[in-house]
Coordinates of C-alpha atoms and ligand atoms in Angstrom, one line a residue:
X1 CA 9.3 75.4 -31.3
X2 CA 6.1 73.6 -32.6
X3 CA 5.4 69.8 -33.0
X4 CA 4.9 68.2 -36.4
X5 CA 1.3 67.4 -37.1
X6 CA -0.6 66.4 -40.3
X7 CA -2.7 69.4 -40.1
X8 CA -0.1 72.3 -38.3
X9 CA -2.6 75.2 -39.1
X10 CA -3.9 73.6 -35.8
X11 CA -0.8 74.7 -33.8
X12 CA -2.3 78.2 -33.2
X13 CA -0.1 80.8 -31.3
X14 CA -3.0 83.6 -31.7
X15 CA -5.6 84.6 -29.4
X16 CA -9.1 84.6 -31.4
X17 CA -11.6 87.7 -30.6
X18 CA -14.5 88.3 -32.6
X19 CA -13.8 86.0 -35.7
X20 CA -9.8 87.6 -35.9
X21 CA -7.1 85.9 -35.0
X22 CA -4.7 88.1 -32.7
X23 CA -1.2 87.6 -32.6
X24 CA -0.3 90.5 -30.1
X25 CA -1.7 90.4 -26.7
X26 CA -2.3 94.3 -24.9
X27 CA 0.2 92.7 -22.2
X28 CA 3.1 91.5 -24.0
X29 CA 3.4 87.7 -24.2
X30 CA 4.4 84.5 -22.1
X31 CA 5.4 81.0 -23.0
X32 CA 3.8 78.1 -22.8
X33 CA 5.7 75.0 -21.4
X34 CA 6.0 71.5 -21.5
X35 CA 5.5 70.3 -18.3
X36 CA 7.6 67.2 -19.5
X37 CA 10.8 68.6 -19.8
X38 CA 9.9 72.4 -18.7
X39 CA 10.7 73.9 -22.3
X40 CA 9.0 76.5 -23.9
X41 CA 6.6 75.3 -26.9
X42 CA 4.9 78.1 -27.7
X43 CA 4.6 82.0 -27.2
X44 CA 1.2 83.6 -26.8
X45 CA -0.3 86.9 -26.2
X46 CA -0.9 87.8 -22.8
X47 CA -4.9 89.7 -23.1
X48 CA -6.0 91.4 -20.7
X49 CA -8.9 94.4 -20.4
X50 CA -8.6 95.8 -23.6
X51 CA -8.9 92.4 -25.1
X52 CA -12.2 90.5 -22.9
X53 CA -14.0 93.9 -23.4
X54 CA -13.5 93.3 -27.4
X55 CA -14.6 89.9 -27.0
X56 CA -17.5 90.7 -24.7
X57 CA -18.6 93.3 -27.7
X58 CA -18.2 90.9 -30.8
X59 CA -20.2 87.9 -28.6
X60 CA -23.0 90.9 -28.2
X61 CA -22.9 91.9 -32.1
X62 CA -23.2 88.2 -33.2
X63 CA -26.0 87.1 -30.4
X64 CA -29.0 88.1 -32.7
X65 CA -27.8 86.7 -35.8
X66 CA -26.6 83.1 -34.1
X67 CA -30.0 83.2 -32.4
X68 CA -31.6 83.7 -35.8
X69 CA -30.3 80.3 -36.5
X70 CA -32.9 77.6 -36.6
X71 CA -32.0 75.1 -34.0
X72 CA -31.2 72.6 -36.9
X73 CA -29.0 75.3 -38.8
X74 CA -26.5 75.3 -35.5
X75 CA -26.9 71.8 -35.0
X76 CA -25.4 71.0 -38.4
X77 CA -22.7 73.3 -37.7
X78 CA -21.6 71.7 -34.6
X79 CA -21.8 68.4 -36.1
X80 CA -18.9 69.6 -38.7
X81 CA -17.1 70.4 -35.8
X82 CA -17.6 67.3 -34.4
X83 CA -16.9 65.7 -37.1
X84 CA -14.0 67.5 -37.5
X85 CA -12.3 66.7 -33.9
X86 CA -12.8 63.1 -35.1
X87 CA -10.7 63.8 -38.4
X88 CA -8.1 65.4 -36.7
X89 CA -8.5 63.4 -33.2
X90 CA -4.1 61.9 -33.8
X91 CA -3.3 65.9 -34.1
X92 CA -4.9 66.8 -31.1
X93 CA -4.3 64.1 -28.5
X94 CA -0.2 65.2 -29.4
X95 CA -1.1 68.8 -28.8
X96 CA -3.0 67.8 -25.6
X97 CA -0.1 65.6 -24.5
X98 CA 2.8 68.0 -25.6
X99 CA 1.5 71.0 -23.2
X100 CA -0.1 68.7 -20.6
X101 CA 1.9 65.8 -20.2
X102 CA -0.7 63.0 -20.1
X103 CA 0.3 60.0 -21.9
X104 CA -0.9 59.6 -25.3
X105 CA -3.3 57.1 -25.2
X106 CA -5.3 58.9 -22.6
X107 CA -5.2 61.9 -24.9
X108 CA -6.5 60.5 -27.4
X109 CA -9.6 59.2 -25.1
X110 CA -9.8 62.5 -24.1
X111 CA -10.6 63.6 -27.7
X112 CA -12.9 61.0 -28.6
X113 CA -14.7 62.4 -25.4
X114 CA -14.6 66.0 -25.7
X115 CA -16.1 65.4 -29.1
X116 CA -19.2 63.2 -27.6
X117 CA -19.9 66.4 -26.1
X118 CA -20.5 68.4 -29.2
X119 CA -21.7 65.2 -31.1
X120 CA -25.1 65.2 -27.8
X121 CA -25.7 68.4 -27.9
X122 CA -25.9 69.0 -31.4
X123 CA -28.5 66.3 -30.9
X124 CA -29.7 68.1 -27.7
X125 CA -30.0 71.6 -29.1
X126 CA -33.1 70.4 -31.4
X127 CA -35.2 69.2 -28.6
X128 CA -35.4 72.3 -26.3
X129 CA -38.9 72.1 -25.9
X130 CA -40.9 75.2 -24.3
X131 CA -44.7 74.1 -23.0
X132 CA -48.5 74.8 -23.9
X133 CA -49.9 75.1 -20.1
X134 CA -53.5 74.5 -19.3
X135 CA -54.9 78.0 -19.4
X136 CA -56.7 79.2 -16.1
X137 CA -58.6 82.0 -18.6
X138 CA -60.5 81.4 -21.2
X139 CA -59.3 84.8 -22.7
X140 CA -56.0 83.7 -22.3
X141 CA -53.2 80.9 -23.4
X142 CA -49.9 80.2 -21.1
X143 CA -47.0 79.3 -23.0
X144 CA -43.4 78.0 -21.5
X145 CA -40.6 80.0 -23.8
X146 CA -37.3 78.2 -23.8
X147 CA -34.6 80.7 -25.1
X148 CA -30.8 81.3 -25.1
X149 CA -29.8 83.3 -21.9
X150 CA -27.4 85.3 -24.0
X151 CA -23.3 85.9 -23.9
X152 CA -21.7 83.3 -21.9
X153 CA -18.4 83.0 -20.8
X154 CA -16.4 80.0 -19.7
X155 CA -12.9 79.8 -17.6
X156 CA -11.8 75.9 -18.6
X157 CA -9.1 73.9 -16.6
X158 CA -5.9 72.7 -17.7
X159 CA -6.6 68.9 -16.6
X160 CA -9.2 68.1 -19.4
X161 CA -8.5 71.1 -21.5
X162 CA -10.3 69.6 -24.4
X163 CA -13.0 67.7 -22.8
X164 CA -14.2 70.7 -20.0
X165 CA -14.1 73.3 -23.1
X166 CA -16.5 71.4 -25.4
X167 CA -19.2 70.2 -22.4
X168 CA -19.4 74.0 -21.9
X169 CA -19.2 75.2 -24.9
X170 CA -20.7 72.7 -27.0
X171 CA -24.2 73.1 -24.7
X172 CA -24.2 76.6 -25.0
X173 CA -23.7 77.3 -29.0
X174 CA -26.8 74.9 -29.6
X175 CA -28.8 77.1 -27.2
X176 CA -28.4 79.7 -29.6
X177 CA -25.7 81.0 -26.7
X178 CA -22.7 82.9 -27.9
X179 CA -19.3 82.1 -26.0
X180 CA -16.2 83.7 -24.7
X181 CA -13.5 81.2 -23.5
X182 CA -10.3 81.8 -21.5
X183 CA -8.3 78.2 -21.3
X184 CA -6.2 77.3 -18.4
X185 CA -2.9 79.1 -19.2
X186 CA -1.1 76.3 -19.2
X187 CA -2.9 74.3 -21.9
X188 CA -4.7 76.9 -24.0
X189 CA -3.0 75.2 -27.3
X190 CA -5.7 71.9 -27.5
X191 CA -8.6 74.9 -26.8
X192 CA -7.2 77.0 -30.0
X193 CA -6.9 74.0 -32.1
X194 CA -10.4 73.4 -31.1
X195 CA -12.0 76.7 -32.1
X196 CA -9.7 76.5 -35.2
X197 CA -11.8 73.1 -36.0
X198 CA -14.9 74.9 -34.9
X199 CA -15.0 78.4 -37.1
X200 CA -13.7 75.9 -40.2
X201 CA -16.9 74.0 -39.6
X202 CA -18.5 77.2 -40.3
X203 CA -19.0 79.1 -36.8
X204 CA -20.0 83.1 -37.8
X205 CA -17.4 85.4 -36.4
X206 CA -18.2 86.7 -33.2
X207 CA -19.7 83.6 -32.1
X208 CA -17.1 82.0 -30.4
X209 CA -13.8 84.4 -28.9
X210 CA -10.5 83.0 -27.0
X211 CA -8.8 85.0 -24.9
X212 CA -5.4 83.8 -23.9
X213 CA -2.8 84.7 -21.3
X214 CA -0.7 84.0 -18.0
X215 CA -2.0 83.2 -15.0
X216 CA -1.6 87.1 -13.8
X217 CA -4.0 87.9 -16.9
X218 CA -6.7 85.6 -15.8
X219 CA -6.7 87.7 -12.7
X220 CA -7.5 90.6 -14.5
X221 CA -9.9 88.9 -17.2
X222 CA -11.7 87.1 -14.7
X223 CA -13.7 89.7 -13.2
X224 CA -14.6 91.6 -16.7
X225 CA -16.3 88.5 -17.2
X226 CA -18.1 88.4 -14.4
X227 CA -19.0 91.7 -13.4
X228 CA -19.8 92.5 -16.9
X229 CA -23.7 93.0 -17.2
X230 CA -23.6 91.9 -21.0
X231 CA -22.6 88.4 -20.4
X232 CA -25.4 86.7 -18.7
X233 CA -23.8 83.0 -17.6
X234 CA -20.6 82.0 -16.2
X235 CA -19.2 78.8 -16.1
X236 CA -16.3 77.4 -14.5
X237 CA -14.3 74.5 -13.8
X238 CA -11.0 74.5 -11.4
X239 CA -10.3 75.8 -7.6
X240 CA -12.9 76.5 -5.0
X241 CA -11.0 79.0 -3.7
X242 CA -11.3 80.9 -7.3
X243 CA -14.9 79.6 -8.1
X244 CA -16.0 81.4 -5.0
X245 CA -14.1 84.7 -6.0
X246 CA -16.2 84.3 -9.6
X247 CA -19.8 83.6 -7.5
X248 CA -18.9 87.0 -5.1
X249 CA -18.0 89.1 -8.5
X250 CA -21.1 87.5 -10.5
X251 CA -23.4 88.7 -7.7
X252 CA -23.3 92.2 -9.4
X253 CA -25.1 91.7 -12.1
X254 CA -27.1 88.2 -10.6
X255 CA -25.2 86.3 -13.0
X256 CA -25.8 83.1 -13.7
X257 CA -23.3 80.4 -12.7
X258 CA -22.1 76.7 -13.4
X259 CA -19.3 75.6 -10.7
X260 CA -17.6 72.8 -10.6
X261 CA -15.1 73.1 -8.1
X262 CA -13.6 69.9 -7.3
X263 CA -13.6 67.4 -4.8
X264 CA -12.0 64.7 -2.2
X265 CA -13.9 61.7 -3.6
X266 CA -13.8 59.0 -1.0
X267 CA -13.7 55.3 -2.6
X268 CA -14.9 52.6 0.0
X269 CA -13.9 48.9 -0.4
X270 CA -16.7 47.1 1.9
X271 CA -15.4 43.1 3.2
X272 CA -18.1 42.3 0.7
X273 CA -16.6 43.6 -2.2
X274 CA -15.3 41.6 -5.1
X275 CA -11.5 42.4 -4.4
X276 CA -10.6 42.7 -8.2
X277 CA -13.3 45.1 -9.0
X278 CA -12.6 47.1 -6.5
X279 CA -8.7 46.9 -7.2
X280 CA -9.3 48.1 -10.8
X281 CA -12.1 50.2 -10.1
X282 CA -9.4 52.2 -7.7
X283 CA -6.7 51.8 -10.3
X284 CA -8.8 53.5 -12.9
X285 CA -10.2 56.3 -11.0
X286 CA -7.0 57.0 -8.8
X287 CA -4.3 57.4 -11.4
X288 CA -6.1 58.6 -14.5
X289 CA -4.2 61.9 -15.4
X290 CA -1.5 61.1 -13.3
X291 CA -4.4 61.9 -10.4
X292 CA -5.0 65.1 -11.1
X293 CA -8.6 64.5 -12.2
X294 CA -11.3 66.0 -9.8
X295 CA -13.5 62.8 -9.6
X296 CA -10.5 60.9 -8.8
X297 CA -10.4 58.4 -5.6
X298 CA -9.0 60.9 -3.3
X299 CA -9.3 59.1 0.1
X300 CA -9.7 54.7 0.4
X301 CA -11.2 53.4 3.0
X302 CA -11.1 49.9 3.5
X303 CA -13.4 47.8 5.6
X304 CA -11.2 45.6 8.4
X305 CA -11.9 42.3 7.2
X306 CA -10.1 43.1 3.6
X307 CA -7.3 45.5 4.3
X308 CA -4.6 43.4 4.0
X309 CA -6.3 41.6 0.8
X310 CA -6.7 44.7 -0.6
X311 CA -3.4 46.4 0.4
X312 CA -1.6 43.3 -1.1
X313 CA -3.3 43.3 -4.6
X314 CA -3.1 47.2 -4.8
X315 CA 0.4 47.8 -4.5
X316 CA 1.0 45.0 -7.2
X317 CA -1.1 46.6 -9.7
X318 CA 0.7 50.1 -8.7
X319 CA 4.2 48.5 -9.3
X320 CA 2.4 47.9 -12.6
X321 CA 2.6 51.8 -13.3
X322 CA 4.9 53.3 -15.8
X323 CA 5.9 56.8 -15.0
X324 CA 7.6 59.1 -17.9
X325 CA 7.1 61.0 -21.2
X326 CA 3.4 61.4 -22.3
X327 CA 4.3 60.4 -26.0
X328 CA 7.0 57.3 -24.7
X329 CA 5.5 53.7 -25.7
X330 CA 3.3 52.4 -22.5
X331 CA 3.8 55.2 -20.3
X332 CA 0.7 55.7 -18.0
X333 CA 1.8 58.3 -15.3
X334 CA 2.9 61.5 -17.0
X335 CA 4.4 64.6 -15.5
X336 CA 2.5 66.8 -13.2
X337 CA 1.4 69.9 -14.3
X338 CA 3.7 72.5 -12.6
X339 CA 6.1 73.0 -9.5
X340 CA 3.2 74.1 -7.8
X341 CA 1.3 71.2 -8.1
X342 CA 4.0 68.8 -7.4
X343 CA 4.8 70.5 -3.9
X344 CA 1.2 70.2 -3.1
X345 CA 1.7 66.7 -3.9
X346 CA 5.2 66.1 -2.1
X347 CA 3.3 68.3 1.4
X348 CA 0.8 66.1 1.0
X349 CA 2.9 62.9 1.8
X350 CA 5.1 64.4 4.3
X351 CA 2.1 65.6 6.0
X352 CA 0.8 62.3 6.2
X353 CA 4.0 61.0 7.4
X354 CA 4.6 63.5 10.1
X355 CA 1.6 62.8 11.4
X356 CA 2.2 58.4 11.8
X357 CA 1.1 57.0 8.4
X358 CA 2.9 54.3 6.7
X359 CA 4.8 54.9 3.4
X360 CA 4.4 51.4 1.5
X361 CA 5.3 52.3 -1.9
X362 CA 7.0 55.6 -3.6
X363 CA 6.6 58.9 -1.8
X364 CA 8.7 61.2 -3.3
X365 CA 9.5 63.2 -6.8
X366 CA 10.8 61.1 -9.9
X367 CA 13.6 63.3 -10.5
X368 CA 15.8 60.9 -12.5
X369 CA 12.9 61.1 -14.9
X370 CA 11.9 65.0 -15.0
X371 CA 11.5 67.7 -12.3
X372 CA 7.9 67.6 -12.5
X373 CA 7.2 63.4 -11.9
X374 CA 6.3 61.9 -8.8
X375 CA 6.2 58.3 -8.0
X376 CA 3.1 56.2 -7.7
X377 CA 3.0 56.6 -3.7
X378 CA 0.9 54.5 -1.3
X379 CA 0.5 55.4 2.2
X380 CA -0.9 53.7 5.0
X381 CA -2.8 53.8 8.6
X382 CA -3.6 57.2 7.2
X383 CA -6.1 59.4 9.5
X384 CA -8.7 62.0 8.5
X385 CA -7.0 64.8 10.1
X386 CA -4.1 64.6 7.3
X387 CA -4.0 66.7 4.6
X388 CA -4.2 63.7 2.0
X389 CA -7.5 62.8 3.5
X390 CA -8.8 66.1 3.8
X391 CA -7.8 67.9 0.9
X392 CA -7.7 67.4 -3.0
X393 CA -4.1 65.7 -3.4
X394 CA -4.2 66.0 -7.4
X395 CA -1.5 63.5 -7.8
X396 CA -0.9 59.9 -8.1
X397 CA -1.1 59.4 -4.5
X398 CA -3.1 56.5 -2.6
X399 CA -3.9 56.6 1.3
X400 CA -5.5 53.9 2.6
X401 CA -7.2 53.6 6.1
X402 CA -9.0 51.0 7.6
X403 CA -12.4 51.1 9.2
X404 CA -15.1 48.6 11.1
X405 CA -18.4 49.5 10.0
X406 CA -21.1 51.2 7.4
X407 CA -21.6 53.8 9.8
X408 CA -18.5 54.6 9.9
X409 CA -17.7 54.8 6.5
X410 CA -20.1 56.9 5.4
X411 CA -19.8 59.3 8.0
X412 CA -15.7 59.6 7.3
X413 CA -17.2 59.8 3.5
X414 CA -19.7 62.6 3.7
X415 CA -17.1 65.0 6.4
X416 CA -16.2 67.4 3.7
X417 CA -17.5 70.1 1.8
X418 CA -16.1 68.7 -1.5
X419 CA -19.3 66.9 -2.3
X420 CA -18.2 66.0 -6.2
X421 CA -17.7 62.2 -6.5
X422 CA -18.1 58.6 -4.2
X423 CA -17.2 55.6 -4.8
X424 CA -17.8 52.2 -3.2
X425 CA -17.7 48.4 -3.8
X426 CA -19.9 45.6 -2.3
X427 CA -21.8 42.6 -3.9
X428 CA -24.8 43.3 -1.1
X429 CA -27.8 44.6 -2.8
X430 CA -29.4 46.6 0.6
X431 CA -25.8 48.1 1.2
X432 CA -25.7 49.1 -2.2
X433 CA -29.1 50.8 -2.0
X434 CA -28.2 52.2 1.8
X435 CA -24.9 53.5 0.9
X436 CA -25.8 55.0 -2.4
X437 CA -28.2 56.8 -1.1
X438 CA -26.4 58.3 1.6
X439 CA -23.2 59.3 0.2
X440 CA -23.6 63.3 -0.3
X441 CA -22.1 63.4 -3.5
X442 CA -23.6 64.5 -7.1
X443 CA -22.0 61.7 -9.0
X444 CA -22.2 58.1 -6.6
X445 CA -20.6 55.3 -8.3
X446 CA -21.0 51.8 -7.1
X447 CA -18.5 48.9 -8.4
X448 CA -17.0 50.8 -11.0
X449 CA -13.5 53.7 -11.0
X450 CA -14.7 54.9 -14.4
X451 CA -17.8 56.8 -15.2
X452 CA -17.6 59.7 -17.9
X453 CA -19.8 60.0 -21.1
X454 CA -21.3 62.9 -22.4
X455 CA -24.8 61.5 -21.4
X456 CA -25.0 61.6 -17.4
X457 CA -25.5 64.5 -15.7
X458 CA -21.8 65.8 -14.2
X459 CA -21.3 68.1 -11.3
X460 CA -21.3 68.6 -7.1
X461 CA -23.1 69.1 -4.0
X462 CA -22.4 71.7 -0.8
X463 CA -18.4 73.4 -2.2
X464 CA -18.3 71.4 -4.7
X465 CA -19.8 73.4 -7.6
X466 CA -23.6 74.8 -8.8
X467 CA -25.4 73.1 -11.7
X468 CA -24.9 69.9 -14.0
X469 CA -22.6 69.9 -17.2
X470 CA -24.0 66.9 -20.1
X471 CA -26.4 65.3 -20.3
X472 CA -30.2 66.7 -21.2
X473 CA -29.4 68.8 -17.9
X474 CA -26.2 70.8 -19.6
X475 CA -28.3 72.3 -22.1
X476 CA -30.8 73.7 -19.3
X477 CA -28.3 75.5 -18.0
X478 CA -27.4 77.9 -21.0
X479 CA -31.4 78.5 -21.5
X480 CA -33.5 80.8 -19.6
X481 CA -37.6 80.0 -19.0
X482 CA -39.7 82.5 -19.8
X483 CA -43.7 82.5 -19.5
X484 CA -45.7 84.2 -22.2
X485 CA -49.1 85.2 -21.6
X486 CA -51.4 85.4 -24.6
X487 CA -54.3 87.4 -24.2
X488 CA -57.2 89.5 -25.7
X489 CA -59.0 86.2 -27.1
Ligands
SIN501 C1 -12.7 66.5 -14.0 O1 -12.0 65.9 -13.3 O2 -13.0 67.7 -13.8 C2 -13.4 65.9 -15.2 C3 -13.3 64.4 -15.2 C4 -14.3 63.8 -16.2 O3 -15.1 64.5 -16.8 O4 -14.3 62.6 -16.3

């Protein structure tokens, strides 16, 4: 069953290798569901060997003609695509939100910001400079070559699965890169719809591949792509557990590889803080996606002084909260994406509550709505031994704790491995300064629960990932530097 859109060539049930699109998969096929109601929506082929090696061959055959594209020539191609997105934006937020469940209106944001990606870098692509060094030789010039590192592959999540596929892919086509994708398997319809937009904007075949399948076939395509000496950059976005698997397997060939792996972002509300900025700046960052964003607020410290402040206003802006349907009118918690991730959820809270926090608000599933909703849940006197202060919760789950002093904070902050995202709020200028500087995070955001454009640099310290996705940075990362020494003169 497929859902009416204005254009429905974009409801694509084919895998795309080399420039074809493939309706049978080496592996049989598998359904993809909505995690709304659980239904299938749509049947793909399940790829596995047969088909990354074919992709991995066509990305090859087309490398020297995409890289025989002026810079300008594939920038105007991915501003079609970009343009595109836009055009079709309404078609693809319902696609987004019919296999992932997010409401609506944060689909369509997602859109608007998975095209920003592929509107910069089209930008970005014509201003990858090389350098003219100061010679050392008089019989010789040093030159800084910036060039394309070759076949990339990228393994994109099903949380943002529009936004995660264009900062990867987006950075690498302008490179003069060509790409092999495998989408989550849960939402690879928004990433075919995407490449659909893409080779109409006039991408040569080869270029850009999608392999699709279950989640046993990415266990099997994974490695092809990594060991594989013909693709020379990986880049991917989900578990640490699986990023680490990809980082071991890419040490074969010394691959490189982006990581971005997630994280327990702590959010700190200082006695300082301006209470309602720091109750919408946790509202904002907590519950987007339902929580199941990486950068979300996993873990909320607040200082003594305000607790009960805090506490007070936060569970009257969570009783705010609509759980239900994506596509139902002023819905803002949707469904979670599987069983799986609901039980981590549920474990989570029980965990907590085992071990002497405080349930104050929800704490369990939303069954009368679907099998996959869980209620807006805050929990209380909360400890860092408990899994939902230790651990990625991915779910629309708040657990507060109180604590006395800076020290303190940041030290509770900075135990973990999951160095992604920090967030705090105070109206002092030196804490703002002390604290900023001391969280161990890659992305630090002061007074704010909201941060993403395509123009800061995105990515983690220690587990939580290697290398930077947007900004100027994200195109660095699909380029290799190569000196070229001139001489003879
Ligand atoms: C993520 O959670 O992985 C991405 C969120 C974002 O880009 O804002």
């Amino acid at each position: 069953m497929s859902i009416q859109l204005n254009n429905q060539a974009l409801w694509c049930e084919f895998g795309l290798i080399g420039g074809d699109w493939v309706s049978n998969g080496s592996q049989g096929f598998y359904h993809v569901v909505n995690p709304s109601d659980g239904k299938p929506i749509a049947e793909l082929p399940r790829m596995g060997k047969t088909e990354a090696e074919g992709a991995i061959h066509a990305a090859t055959k087309a490398l020297p003609e995409w890289q025989a594209f002026t810079a300008k020539e594939r920038a105007l191609i991915l501003r079609r695509w970009y343009e595109a997105i836009l055009e079709h934006a309404d078609d693809l937020a319902k696609i987004m939100t019919y296999e992932q469940g997010k409401p609506l209106h944060e689909a369509k944001a997602e859109i608007l910001y998975a095209a920003s990606f592929v509107e910069w870098y089209a930008e970005e692509g014509k201003r990858v400079h090389g350098e003219i060094l100061q010679t050392s030789r008089l019989d010789q010039r040093h030159l800084v070559l910036k060039q394309p590192v070759g076949v990339g592959a990228g393994i994109t999540p099903w949380n943002f699965p529009s936004a995660m596929l264009t900062r990867k892919v987006a950075p690498a086509l302008a490179a003069g890169c060509t790409f092999i994708l495998k989408p989550a398997e849960d939402t690879p319809m928004s990433a075919l719809a995407l490449a659909r937009l893409a080779i109409h904007a006039g991408l040569p075949r080869g270029v850009l591949s999608v392999l699709t399948g279950s989640r046993e076939d990415a266990i099997a395509i994974g490695p092809i792509l990594s060991k594989s000496p013909l693709v020379r950059k990986l880049s991917f976005t989900g578990s640490a557990a699986v990023g680490k698997k990809l980082l071991e397997q890419s040490a074969s060939t010394v691959k490189k590889v982006s990581l971005e792996l997630g994280g327990c972002a702590p959010l700190i509300v200082f006695n300082d803080a301006d209470i309602k900025v720091a109750v919408a700046g946790t509202m904002a960052s907590k519950f987007r996606n339902a929580g199941q964003t990486c950068v979300c607020a996993n873990r909320i410290l607040v200082q003594k002084n305000i607790y009960n402040r805090f506490l007070e206003a936060i569970e009257s802006a969570v009783s705010e909260l609509k759980v239900g349907d994506g596509f139902e009118e002023g819905v803002t918690i949707g469904p979670l994406i599987n069983k799986k991730g609901l039980e981590k959820v549920d474990e989570h809270v029980r965990d907590a509550e085992r071990k002497g926090a405080t349930l104050i608000k929800g704490g369990k599933p939303a069954s009368h709505i679907g099998e996959q909703f869980y209620e807006p849940t805050i929990l209380h006197n909360v400890e860092p031994s408990m899994l939902v202060m230790s651990e990625e919760t991915f779910g629309p789950v708040l657990p507060i704790m109180s604590f006395d002093t800076e020290e303190e904070a940041i030290a509770i902050a900075n135990d973990t491995p999951a160095g992604l995202a920090g967030y705090f709020f105070t109206q002092d200028a030196g804490r703002l300064f002390r604290v900023g500087e001391a969280l161990e995070y890659g992305i630090v955001v002061a007074n704010s629960g909201i941060f993403s454009t395509e123009t800061i640099p995105f990515g983690g310290v220690k587990e939580a990932g290697l290398g930077r996705e947007g900004a100027r940075q994200g195109i660095e990362e699909w380029c290799e530097t190569k000196f070229f020494c001139v001489g003879g003169l």
